[in-house]
């Protein structure tokens, strides 16, 4: 059990670095390549079919509701009123403004920037809310990598998955009252038309990667059909072109490129050590903590460890567990914790907990012949952009559950050394004496669910 203790510390950082709450109403749409469009004659504007490759993103499972829109914009333009019904009568400009205002209100970086001429640009790397591109919309509507070919999003029986002309009584309905598609997305067909970011343009046969459509076009794309649309108008490949000032029966849903903000990297703390004159980085050999430990163990076995003292200098990647007044406790993946003493100038350091580091250190005589001490001479934060959207390996066989609870149904297993992508961070918990968090994962085998983060690591156990 002890050899896995370091793994639990890694994912504890999720709580610290990902303080913003992640909406449980977003699903992870894993990127991939798909065939966009349709050669069916009735799918207006959808030909020719062409290959599109997309990066991963997160999409809200439902259309923006009137309650959500009112809370951000201070008004409800909808013709059909009801807090849980999708907002309608929204222009493309309204939707873009909503995304920016909601991003600011929740502490995220807005994606859209308005230029002097009234047009907009989009920063797709931002962590704020935005409209899906047309390609993202269609890929998600088709189920992403879980693509099951169907006429409508979620199946071929339109009455099961959509509010449309023949079953809606000519009005919108509460979101998520029909069946979802394979990704857990609701109302991608029917209820209200949904704005996309793209200006409308004819398809071409060329393959594309992360297309964003025409910029500042006269007309923009809406997809999905509405409660007034025929079955034909609700097909997943059907395209509609509207002026950005049109709004009849039109709403939208939001996506986010990332659920965690970009974090600036912290520069090297150029701290001089009393033990290492001048702190010359060039004299430090890069090794893993495991390799350094083996080097010392071999010297101890030969009785030559004194040759290491103040003469052999290492640098290693690790994570900070504990920041004491005169020591660091750090770990490298799949190794036990290592205590490192701080030289005088390094004491009372402000290195943040759980920070991924490169440490510069050397060994010294600790008065225990078989246990040389480790002195820290300098450090560098190398990356704080981690966790959500990142892949980790299982350090033991992990049960995947339907909810973040030991009592929840088991839906699969993440086997040791198999990889999974973290989608969402849940509550803190302690299992087997290890304190960590629940995380929602997407396993390489396709399973999604919740598992305990205490046995996840970012390298394989048996390497």
Tab-separated table of C-alpha atoms in Angstrom, residues 6 10 13 19 31 50 110 118 129 131 151 183 187 193 209 233 367 379 435:
chain	number	residue	atom	x	y	z
A	6	UNK	CA	2.547	9.113	-3.545
A	10	UNK	CA	-0.806	13.910	-6.949
A	13	UNK	CA	-3.769	18.825	-6.039
A	19	UNK	CA	-10.891	25.705	-7.142
A	31	UNK	CA	-11.726	14.797	-29.910
A	50	UNK	CA	-15.694	15.576	-45.778
A	110	UNK	CA	-13.955	35.563	-21.932
A	118	UNK	CA	-18.678	45.679	-34.178
A	129	UNK	CA	-17.996	29.996	-22.273
A	131	UNK	CA	-20.738	28.906	-28.801
A	151	UNK	CA	-31.109	10.615	-38.559
A	183	UNK	CA	-22.837	11.449	-25.004
A	187	UNK	CA	-32.390	18.352	-27.324
A	193	UNK	CA	-32.661	26.086	-33.136
A	209	UNK	CA	-8.860	20.428	-38.593
A	233	UNK	CA	-35.560	20.012	-40.248
A	367	UNK	CA	25.688	11.580	10.815
A	379	UNK	CA	13.845	24.798	-7.414
A	435	UNK	CA	-7.040	11.122	1.599
